[in-house]
Amino acid sequence: MQHIVIIGNGISGITCARHIRKKTKDAITVISAESEHFYSRTALMYIYMGHMKYEHTKPYEDFFWSKNNIRLLKKRITKIDDEAKNIMADDGTVINFDKLIIATGSVTAMYNWPGQDLKGVSGLYNLQDLQKIEKETENIKQAVIIGGGLIGVELAEMLHTRHIAVTILVKDNYYWGNVLPEQDAKLIEKQLKKNGIKILYNTELKEIKADEAGKVKSILLNTGDEIKCEFVGITTGVKPNISFLKDSNLNTDKGILINEYFETNCKDIYAIGDCAQFANALPGRKAIEQVWYTGRMHGETLAQTIAGKRSPYTPGPWFNSAKFFDLEYQTYGDVPTIQKDTHKYFFWRHTHKDVAIGIYYNQADKTFMGINSYGIRMRHVFFDEFLKEKKTVQFILANLNSAIFDAEFSQNHIPDIIDAWNKDTGENVKKQQKTAKVFSFLKKFL
Amino acid sequence: MNRTERLGMMLVLAGLLLLLILLNTQTYTFNTKSAGEFIEDSTQLSFLQPEITKIKNSVFTSKVAFASAYKNAVDAANVNIEAAANAPEPSENNEEETDSLKNKEEQVVKKADKEEKDSVTEDAIQTAGKQEAKIDDNETGGIEEDYTTGFLVKAARGPLQEHTTTFLITVLGLFTLGSLLVTYGKYAGKPAGIKNNDLFKKPITTVKWPAVLVGLGLIAFYIILYWFPYLLSDWILLVTPIKNLFKNGPADENFLYGVIYSLAVLLLGIKMFIKYRHSSYQKIRTISVSFFQLSFAFIIPEILAYLKKPSVDLKNIWPLDYTFFYDSNINELLSNGKLGVFMLVWGIALLVVIVPLFTYFFGKRWYCSWVCGCGGLAETAGDPFRHLSSKKLVAWKAERIVIYSVLIISVGMTVTTLINYFSNGAVLGTATESFQKWYGFFIGSIFAGVIGTGLYPIMGSRVWCRFGCPLAAIFGIIQRYKSRFRITTNGGQCISCGNCSTSCEMGIDVRWYAQRQQNIVRSSCVGCGICAEVCPRGVLKLENGKTENRINNNPIIIGNDGIHVVQ
C-alpha cells in the first residue's frame, strides 16, 4: 500500500483521488490551502448572486471523504523535497509520500499594472477572491472589468445583480476575440448591452489610481481616458499556481512541465489540471488547458497510471460550454477565430431571437470540423461520435434534429437552419422528418 | 424589492388584514328558522327549537360563546330526546321501537341526500361517512352532527352580512391586484431567463422569522379549518356569493378551502408562467396544473352537486383519494345510476389502466406536476420554496421508509374497508371504522394538510409528495422499474455547480448523476423540469425514450478517449 499525496482539492485532484480509490486501497491524502472540502469553483458566481450558498456548491456531502478513506488536510504546502520524498506545510508539518500529484490550479494573471494591489482590485478564481469581492463591492455604484472573456461576463453579471454599473475593457476589437469568430461575438455583445453593460473595445488598462484611503478611485486607459470606479475586476486570464515550487527541483515554464503521462522530471511526482504544462502540446490542443473538463480528464487518466496501468492523455474531440447572462453557448470540435482559406464558417442567426449556430467545415471534402451553438442545447454524444467519424457537414445538418437537447415543446430551428444552408450553397439537404419518429414508434406498437 | 413589488405586497397584506378583521366584526344571533335547514328530522327539530328559542334574543359577539351556547342547547335537547325515548310506555313499546327504527332509516336517507349537496371534496365525503356511521350507532336518536358552523354563518349580523359581495370583491381584488403587481414589478421589462438572485439572502426563502411566521400561519389555518371550522364562519359567509352561482346549497368550510386553494394556484400560477416565460415546457405545464385545479377540482364537482350527482374530483386517484373505496362512497356512487357506476369504473380504470400506462410512457410527471392538485399548489405557490428540500442522503433514506410505510398503511386500511364492505361488517366490524378515522386524522389531515402545506417555507414545497403521498409511491415504483422516462445527462458538459440539486423540490441530488454522465432515474422525480431550466451548461433534458440503457453507469465520461472500461 503506497501513500498518494495530492496537493489541490479542485476538480483535477479530487477526480484523480476518486478514481484511484475506485481502483486501489492506497492511502490517499488531499491537501488544500483554499477550502476544507471540494467545492465547484464554477459556481462562485451563483454564491455571490444568492442562487446558492457555499454548501450547495460542494458536490459531495462531508461524510463522503472519510467513508471513502480519503484523508483531507487544510494546509498550505510551501516546499517539495523530491529526493527525501516529502512535502512541508507553512506550519512546519512534514508529509511523506510515495507518489505526489500536484494539482494546484491557477491564480489570476496580473500584468504588473500600477495599482493592481490596491483595495478594490480583485480577480475571480477562488473562495478568497469571492470573499474579497463580496466585501469590496458592498454599496458601490461603479465598477470596471478588465478583460473580455468568460470570467469577465460572469463577473459583469454578478455585479449587475447588485445594481452596480459595469464597464468592460476589451483588448480586441470584439468580445472574446481569442476564442470566438466575430459574428458569434456580436451575440454576446447584444446580451451585455441588453443588460446595460458598457463595453470598450481596443482598450487596455494602463494604471489603477487610488484615493487617500488607498482604495480604487479610477483607472487610466491606454487611450488616455480616465474612468471613475470603486472596484476593478481583473479577468484577463489565469496562470498556473506554481510560485511555491521555485526552490524545488521541478522543471517549470509557465506551468509544471509534463509529458503525456503527466510525469514531471522528478520521479513519482506528477502534475495535472491548470498548473500543468505539456512540454509537447498534443496536436490541436494547447500546452496548458485551463478548463474544468480537461482538469477532470487529467485526473481520470492519471488515476489509471497510479493504479498500475500507465496511460497517456488522449482526449477526444474538444468541447466546452458557457452562459453569457441568458445566452447559453456550447461548442464541439474545432471552430477557430479566423477561418483557414481551405475552410468555411456557415453562420445562421435567428432574425430576432438570441439563437444562432456556426458550423466550421472543410470546403474541399466538406468534412465537418466543429460547431458553436447559441440558445440551442446540443447533444455531446452526437458530436463526439460524428467528429471522430469525420462526417460531412451535410450529414450533420441532415441529422441535426437528433442532436437537439432543448426542453420538450421548445421551438425547433433546424428546418430554418437547413433552409439557410440550402439557400447559401444551392444544395438540397433534406430535413429530418419529425413525424418519422412518431411513425416508427407507432409501428412498434401496432 | 422595487416600488411596484412593494405596493403589490402591501395590497396582499391589506387583503390578509381585512380577512382577519372580518373575523371580528360580526355579532351572532340565533335564527330559529335556520335550524330547519340543517336538521331535517322532525323529532330532533321539535326538541331543539325550544332550546334555541330560549337564547334567540341573545346577541353573541364571539363565535366561541355562540358555539358553547349552541352546544348547551343541543345537549339540553338531547337530554330531552333521550328522556322521551326511554319513557316507559309498556303497552305500545313494540310499536314505538319499530317507529323509532323507521325514523332512523329515514334519517339515514335524508343524511345521504344532504351529503350530496354539501360535499365538495373527498374530504367532505369522508367527514360525511364518519357522521353516517355515528348516526347508525345512535341509539336514542339524539342530535349528533355538529351544525355549529352552518348556524354561525346564518347567525351573523353586521357589515359583512349586509355587504357580503362588496367585501368579497374587495378581498379578491386586493389579492389579485397585489399578486399581479408583485409579478409585474418582479419581471416586467427584464430579460427572460433564470433569475434566482438573492434567493438565499431573503429571509422569507431562507427559513428566517418571516418564513416561520408564514409556516405557523398556514399550520394554524389548517388546524382551524379541519377541527374548528366554525371559527372561520365569517369567511364562509364571505365566499357565499360564489357558492350561490352554483345554486347547490350553502357554502361550508370545504368550499371556502376550494376557493382559497384555487385562487392561490391561479394567481401564483400566473407568476410562475411569467417567471419561466422563456420555457414552453414550464408554460404549458403551469397552464395544465391551473386548469385541472380550476375545472376538475373546483368547478366540475360544484356542477355535479348542482345536478344532484355525486360531486367527485374525477382526477383524484386512490390511494391519494383514500375514501374512494369507503362503503359510503361506493354506496353513494352505486345509488346514482349510470353516472355513478361510470364514476366507480373510471376511478378504478384510472388506477389500474391509466396510471401504469401513462407512467410507462411519460413518467409520473404526467400526474404529479401536470394534473395533481397537491402538485398544482407546489408548482405555483410552492415554487419560491423548492430549494428548501433536503438533499442529504439521510433525507433520501427517511423518504423511502416513510413513503412506503404510508403506502402499506393506506393499502391495509383500504383492504380492511373492502373486507368489511363485502362481509357487511361481519369480519372486522368497527375496527375498520377506527382504522379509517385514524388514517383520516394522521395521514389525510395532519400529514397531507397541516404538515404538507404548513411546512412549505421550512422544508420546501413537496413534503407531502416526497414523504407521504401513497399514490406518488405507486407512481414511483412504476417510474423506477418500468418507464420510458428519464432525465438525460448531456455527455461531459456538467460543471458540478449544483444549481440542479439546489432547485430540486423532491430533494434529488441531481448533480450526483449529472457529473457522472448518468441518467437520472429516480422514483421520486416529478418531472417539473426546473433542474434542466437552471442548468447553465445545457446538461439536463427530460426525455421519454427507449428503455434499454435508461439506467446507465459510465465510470469514464465521454470526451476522454484514453481510457476504456474493460467489459
PDB file of N, CA and C in Angstrom, chain A residues 39-100:
ATOM      1  N   TYR A  39     -15.229  21.938  -3.553  1.00  0.00           N
ATOM      2  CA  TYR A  39     -16.437  22.649  -3.974  1.00  0.00           C
ATOM      3  C   TYR A  39     -16.262  22.976  -5.452  1.00  0.00           C
ATOM      4  N   SER A  40     -17.343  23.379  -6.102  1.00  0.00           N
ATOM      5  CA  SER A  40     -17.272  23.662  -7.523  1.00  0.00           C
ATOM      6  C   SER A  40     -16.976  25.134  -7.745  1.00  0.00           C
ATOM      7  N   ARG A  41     -15.771  25.423  -8.211  1.00  0.00           N
ATOM      8  CA  ARG A  41     -15.404  26.837  -8.344  1.00  0.00           C
ATOM      9  C   ARG A  41     -16.201  27.520  -9.449  1.00  0.00           C
ATOM     10  N   THR A  42     -16.718  26.736 -10.364  1.00  0.00           N
ATOM     11  CA  THR A  42     -17.557  27.310 -11.424  1.00  0.00           C
ATOM     12  C   THR A  42     -18.826  27.932 -10.855  1.00  0.00           C
ATOM     13  N   ALA A  43     -19.151  27.615  -9.611  1.00  0.00           N
ATOM     14  CA  ALA A  43     -20.399  28.113  -9.027  1.00  0.00           C
ATOM     15  C   ALA A  43     -20.182  29.337  -8.149  1.00  0.00           C
ATOM     16  N   LEU A  44     -18.949  29.854  -8.119  1.00  0.00           N
ATOM     17  CA  LEU A  44     -18.676  31.019  -7.269  1.00  0.00           C
ATOM     18  C   LEU A  44     -19.658  32.155  -7.554  1.00  0.00           C
ATOM     19  N   MET A  45     -19.941  32.371  -8.849  1.00  0.00           N
ATOM     20  CA  MET A  45     -20.825  33.479  -9.213  1.00  0.00           C
ATOM     21  C   MET A  45     -22.222  33.320  -8.618  1.00  0.00           C
ATOM     22  N   TYR A  46     -22.666  32.060  -8.507  1.00  0.00           N
ATOM     23  CA  TYR A  46     -24.025  31.824  -8.007  1.00  0.00           C
ATOM     24  C   TYR A  46     -24.120  32.071  -6.507  1.00  0.00           C
ATOM     25  N   ILE A  47     -22.983  31.912  -5.814  1.00  0.00           N
ATOM     26  CA  ILE A  47     -22.985  32.222  -4.378  1.00  0.00           C
ATOM     27  C   ILE A  47     -23.163  33.733  -4.217  1.00  0.00           C
ATOM     28  N   TYR A  48     -22.400  34.492  -5.013  1.00  0.00           N
ATOM     29  CA  TYR A  48     -22.480  35.954  -4.941  1.00  0.00           C
ATOM     30  C   TYR A  48     -23.893  36.446  -5.283  1.00  0.00           C
ATOM     31  N   MET A  49     -24.495  35.822  -6.294  1.00  0.00           N
ATOM     32  CA  MET A  49     -25.813  36.276  -6.752  1.00  0.00           C
ATOM     33  C   MET A  49     -26.943  35.772  -5.860  1.00  0.00           C
ATOM     34  N   GLY A  50     -26.621  34.881  -4.918  1.00  0.00           N
ATOM     35  CA  GLY A  50     -27.644  34.389  -3.996  1.00  0.00           C
ATOM     36  C   GLY A  50     -28.471  33.241  -4.553  1.00  0.00           C
ATOM     37  N   HIS A  51     -28.027  32.623  -5.668  1.00  0.00           N
ATOM     38  CA  HIS A  51     -28.750  31.459  -6.182  1.00  0.00           C
ATOM     39  C   HIS A  51     -28.479  30.232  -5.311  1.00  0.00           C
ATOM     40  N   MET A  52     -27.291  30.256  -4.690  1.00  0.00           N
ATOM     41  CA  MET A  52     -26.895  29.129  -3.847  1.00  0.00           C
ATOM     42  C   MET A  52     -26.050  29.667  -2.701  1.00  0.00           C
ATOM     43  N   LYS A  53     -25.791  28.791  -1.744  1.00  0.00           N
ATOM     44  CA  LYS A  53     -24.824  29.114  -0.707  1.00  0.00           C
ATOM     45  C   LYS A  53     -23.612  28.212  -0.920  1.00  0.00           C
ATOM     46  N   TYR A  54     -22.548  28.519  -0.204  1.00  0.00           N
ATOM     47  CA  TYR A  54     -21.329  27.738  -0.388  1.00  0.00           C
ATOM     48  C   TYR A  54     -21.585  26.240  -0.259  1.00  0.00           C
ATOM     49  N   GLU A  55     -22.393  25.847   0.748  1.00  0.00           N
ATOM     50  CA  GLU A  55     -22.583  24.403   0.971  1.00  0.00           C
ATOM     51  C   GLU A  55     -23.239  23.702  -0.224  1.00  0.00           C
ATOM     52  N   HIS A  56     -24.013  24.464  -1.015  1.00  0.00           N
ATOM     53  CA  HIS A  56     -24.641  23.840  -2.188  1.00  0.00           C
ATOM     54  C   HIS A  56     -23.642  23.562  -3.305  1.00  0.00           C
ATOM     55  N   THR A  57     -22.485  24.223  -3.237  1.00  0.00           N
ATOM     56  CA  THR A  57     -21.509  24.039  -4.310  1.00  0.00           C
ATOM     57  C   THR A  57     -20.598  22.840  -4.044  1.00  0.00           C
ATOM     58  N   LYS A  58     -20.784  22.193  -2.885  1.00  0.00           N
ATOM     59  CA  LYS A  58     -19.977  21.006  -2.598  1.00  0.00           C
ATOM     60  C   LYS A  58     -20.642  19.780  -3.224  1.00  0.00           C
ATOM     61  N   PRO A  59     -19.994  19.160  -4.213  1.00  0.00           N
ATOM     62  CA  PRO A  59     -20.634  18.043  -4.900  1.00  0.00           C
ATOM     63  C   PRO A  59     -20.787  16.777  -4.046  1.00  0.00           C
ATOM     64  N   TYR A  60     -20.052  16.684  -2.961  1.00  0.00           N
ATOM     65  CA  TYR A  60     -20.184  15.504  -2.102  1.00  0.00           C
ATOM     66  C   TYR A  60     -20.435  15.956  -0.676  1.00  0.00           C
ATOM     67  N   GLU A  61     -21.286  15.222   0.018  1.00  0.00           N
ATOM     68  CA  GLU A  61     -21.511  15.529   1.421  1.00  0.00           C
ATOM     69  C   GLU A  61     -20.218  15.283   2.195  1.00  0.00           C
ATOM     70  N   ASP A  62     -20.074  15.961   3.314  1.00  0.00           N
ATOM     71  CA  ASP A  62     -18.798  15.918   4.038  1.00  0.00           C
ATOM     72  C   ASP A  62     -18.397  14.502   4.487  1.00  0.00           C
ATOM     73  N   PHE A  63     -19.400  13.636   4.712  1.00  0.00           N
ATOM     74  CA  PHE A  63     -19.060  12.284   5.184  1.00  0.00           C
ATOM     75  C   PHE A  63     -18.432  11.428   4.080  1.00  0.00           C
ATOM     76  N   PHE A  64     -18.605  11.868   2.836  1.00  0.00           N
ATOM     77  CA  PHE A  64     -18.138  11.095   1.679  1.00  0.00           C
ATOM     78  C   PHE A  64     -16.650  10.758   1.792  1.00  0.00           C
ATOM     79  N   TRP A  65     -15.858  11.715   2.312  1.00  0.00           N
ATOM     80  CA  TRP A  65     -14.400  11.566   2.270  1.00  0.00           C
ATOM     81  C   TRP A  65     -13.911  10.523   3.253  1.00  0.00           C
ATOM     82  N   SER A  66     -14.444  10.576   4.472  1.00  0.00           N
ATOM     83  CA  SER A  66     -13.997   9.577   5.435  1.00  0.00           C
ATOM     84  C   SER A  66     -14.557   8.209   5.050  1.00  0.00           C
ATOM     85  N   LYS A  67     -15.768   8.207   4.522  1.00  0.00           N
ATOM     86  CA  LYS A  67     -16.380   6.942   4.116  1.00  0.00           C
ATOM     87  C   LYS A  67     -15.519   6.267   3.038  1.00  0.00           C
ATOM     88  N   ASN A  68     -14.940   7.052   2.163  1.00  0.00           N
ATOM     89  CA  ASN A  68     -14.113   6.505   1.093  1.00  0.00           C
ATOM     90  C   ASN A  68     -12.625   6.523   1.435  1.00  0.00           C
ATOM     91  N   ASN A  69     -12.359   6.769   2.723  1.00  0.00           N
ATOM     92  CA  ASN A  69     -10.988   6.716   3.213  1.00  0.00           C
ATOM     93  C   ASN A  69     -10.050   7.626   2.416  1.00  0.00           C
ATOM     94  N   ILE A  70     -10.531   8.839   2.183  1.00  0.00           N
ATOM     95  CA  ILE A  70      -9.682   9.853   1.561  1.00  0.00           C
ATOM     96  C   ILE A  70      -9.439  10.919   2.630  1.00  0.00           C
ATOM     97  N   ARG A  71      -8.155  11.056   3.030  1.00  0.00           N
ATOM     98  CA  ARG A  71      -7.836  11.983   4.106  1.00  0.00           C
ATOM     99  C   ARG A  71      -7.735  13.402   3.542  1.00  0.00           C
ATOM    100  N   LEU A  72      -8.383  14.344   4.194  1.00  0.00           N
ATOM    101  CA  LEU A  72      -8.333  15.742   3.748  1.00  0.00           C
ATOM    102  C   LEU A  72      -7.544  16.573   4.743  1.00  0.00           C
ATOM    103  N   LEU A  73      -6.664  17.428   4.230  1.00  0.00           N
ATOM    104  CA  LEU A  73      -5.897  18.324   5.100  1.00  0.00           C
ATOM    105  C   LEU A  73      -6.021  19.736   4.564  1.00  0.00           C
ATOM    106  N   LYS A  74      -6.267  20.690   5.484  1.00  0.00           N
ATOM    107  CA  LYS A  74      -6.270  22.086   5.041  1.00  0.00           C
ATOM    108  C   LYS A  74      -4.949  22.718   5.466  1.00  0.00           C
ATOM    109  N   LYS A  75      -4.009  22.736   4.519  1.00  0.00           N
ATOM    110  CA  LYS A  75      -2.670  23.272   4.796  1.00  0.00           C
ATOM    111  C   LYS A  75      -2.121  23.904   3.529  1.00  0.00           C
ATOM    112  N   ARG A  76      -1.230  24.868   3.732  1.00  0.00           N
ATOM    113  CA  ARG A  76      -0.563  25.466   2.573  1.00  0.00           C
ATOM    114  C   ARG A  76       0.825  24.840   2.445  1.00  0.00           C
ATOM    115  N   ILE A  77       1.041  24.157   1.339  1.00  0.00           N
ATOM    116  CA  ILE A  77       2.330  23.494   1.118  1.00  0.00           C
ATOM    117  C   ILE A  77       3.325  24.523   0.570  1.00  0.00           C
ATOM    118  N   THR A  78       4.498  24.546   1.169  1.00  0.00           N
ATOM    119  CA  THR A  78       5.479  25.564   0.764  1.00  0.00           C
ATOM    120  C   THR A  78       6.734  24.949   0.171  1.00  0.00           C
ATOM    121  N   LYS A  79       6.960  23.645   0.403  1.00  0.00           N
ATOM    122  CA  LYS A  79       8.220  23.057  -0.029  1.00  0.00           C
ATOM    123  C   LYS A  79       8.018  21.618  -0.484  1.00  0.00           C
ATOM    124  N   ILE A  80       8.671  21.269  -1.573  1.00  0.00           N
ATOM    125  CA  ILE A  80       8.630  19.878  -2.041  1.00  0.00           C
ATOM    126  C   ILE A  80      10.060  19.363  -2.114  1.00  0.00           C
ATOM    127  N   ASP A  81      10.323  18.241  -1.434  1.00  0.00           N
ATOM    128  CA  ASP A  81      11.644  17.618  -1.495  1.00  0.00           C
ATOM    129  C   ASP A  81      11.491  16.287  -2.221  1.00  0.00           C
ATOM    130  N   ASP A  82      11.906  16.262  -3.504  1.00  0.00           N
ATOM    131  CA  ASP A  82      11.645  15.056  -4.307  1.00  0.00           C
ATOM    132  C   ASP A  82      12.601  13.925  -3.947  1.00  0.00           C
ATOM    133  N   GLU A  83      13.764  14.276  -3.378  1.00  0.00           N
ATOM    134  CA  GLU A  83      14.707  13.219  -3.017  1.00  0.00           C
ATOM    135  C   GLU A  83      14.302  12.537  -1.706  1.00  0.00           C
ATOM    136  N   ALA A  84      13.965  13.336  -0.715  1.00  0.00           N
ATOM    137  CA  ALA A  84      13.501  12.772   0.560  1.00  0.00           C
ATOM    138  C   ALA A  84      12.060  12.296   0.466  1.00  0.00           C
ATOM    139  N   LYS A  85      11.420  12.607  -0.645  1.00  0.00           N
ATOM    140  CA  LYS A  85      10.008  12.247  -0.870  1.00  0.00           C
ATOM    141  C   LYS A  85       9.107  12.749   0.263  1.00  0.00           C
ATOM    142  N   ASN A  86       9.229  14.039   0.531  1.00  0.00           N
ATOM    143  CA  ASN A  86       8.269  14.633   1.462  1.00  0.00           C
ATOM    144  C   ASN A  86       7.960  16.070   1.069  1.00  0.00           C
ATOM    145  N   ILE A  87       6.868  16.556   1.630  1.00  0.00           N
ATOM    146  CA  ILE A  87       6.480  17.948   1.393  1.00  0.00           C
ATOM    147  C   ILE A  87       6.302  18.611   2.748  1.00  0.00           C
ATOM    148  N   MET A  88       6.408  19.931   2.754  1.00  0.00           N
ATOM    149  CA  MET A  88       6.314  20.635   4.021  1.00  0.00           C
ATOM    150  C   MET A  88       5.281  21.751   3.916  1.00  0.00           C
ATOM    151  N   ALA A  89       4.481  21.885   4.979  1.00  0.00           N
ATOM    152  CA  ALA A  89       3.472  22.942   5.016  1.00  0.00           C
ATOM    153  C   ALA A  89       4.006  24.158   5.747  1.00  0.00           C
ATOM    154  N   ASP A  90       3.303  25.281   5.614  1.00  0.00           N
ATOM    155  CA  ASP A  90       3.803  26.513   6.228  1.00  0.00           C
ATOM    156  C   ASP A  90       3.765  26.461   7.750  1.00  0.00           C
ATOM    157  N   ASP A  91       3.031  25.485   8.304  1.00  0.00           N
ATOM    158  CA  ASP A  91       3.043  25.337   9.760  1.00  0.00           C
ATOM    159  C   ASP A  91       4.122  24.354  10.219  1.00  0.00           C
ATOM    160  N   GLY A  92       4.965  23.941   9.274  1.00  0.00           N
ATOM    161  CA  GLY A  92       6.072  23.072   9.630  1.00  0.00           C
ATOM    162  C   GLY A  92       5.791  21.585   9.502  1.00  0.00           C
ATOM    163  N   THR A  93       4.556  21.210   9.281  1.00  0.00           N
ATOM    164  CA  THR A  93       4.213  19.798   9.130  1.00  0.00           C
ATOM    165  C   THR A  93       4.948  19.202   7.932  1.00  0.00           C
ATOM    166  N   VAL A  94       5.515  18.003   8.132  1.00  0.00           N
ATOM    167  CA  VAL A  94       6.160  17.311   7.019  1.00  0.00           C
ATOM    168  C   VAL A  94       5.323  16.080   6.680  1.00  0.00           C
ATOM    169  N   ILE A  95       5.033  15.920   5.420  1.00  0.00           N
ATOM    170  CA  ILE A  95       4.224  14.773   4.985  1.00  0.00           C
ATOM    171  C   ILE A  95       5.030  13.969   3.972  1.00  0.00           C
ATOM    172  N   ASN A  96       5.205  12.685   4.279  1.00  0.00           N
ATOM    173  CA  ASN A  96       5.921  11.807   3.343  1.00  0.00           C
ATOM    174  C   ASN A  96       4.972  11.279   2.282  1.00  0.00           C
ATOM    175  N   PHE A  97       5.519  11.046   1.101  1.00  0.00           N
ATOM    176  CA  PHE A  97       4.669  10.485   0.042  1.00  0.00           C
ATOM    177  C   PHE A  97       5.428   9.392  -0.704  1.00  0.00           C
ATOM    178  N   ASP A  98       4.674   8.489  -1.307  1.00  0.00           N
ATOM    179  CA  ASP A  98       5.248   7.564  -2.277  1.00  0.00           C
ATOM    180  C   ASP A  98       5.077   8.125  -3.678  1.00  0.00           C
ATOM    181  N   LYS A  99       3.884   8.710  -3.891  1.00  0.00           N
ATOM    182  CA  LYS A  99       3.647   9.394  -5.158  1.00  0.00           C
ATOM    183  C   LYS A  99       3.003  10.743  -4.838  1.00  0.00           C
ATOM    184  N   LEU A 100       3.424  11.764  -5.553  1.00  0.00           N
ATOM    185  CA  LEU A 100       2.891  13.111  -5.309  1.00  0.00           C
ATOM    186  C   LEU A 100       2.227  13.627  -6.586  1.00  0.00           C
TER     187      LEU A 100
END
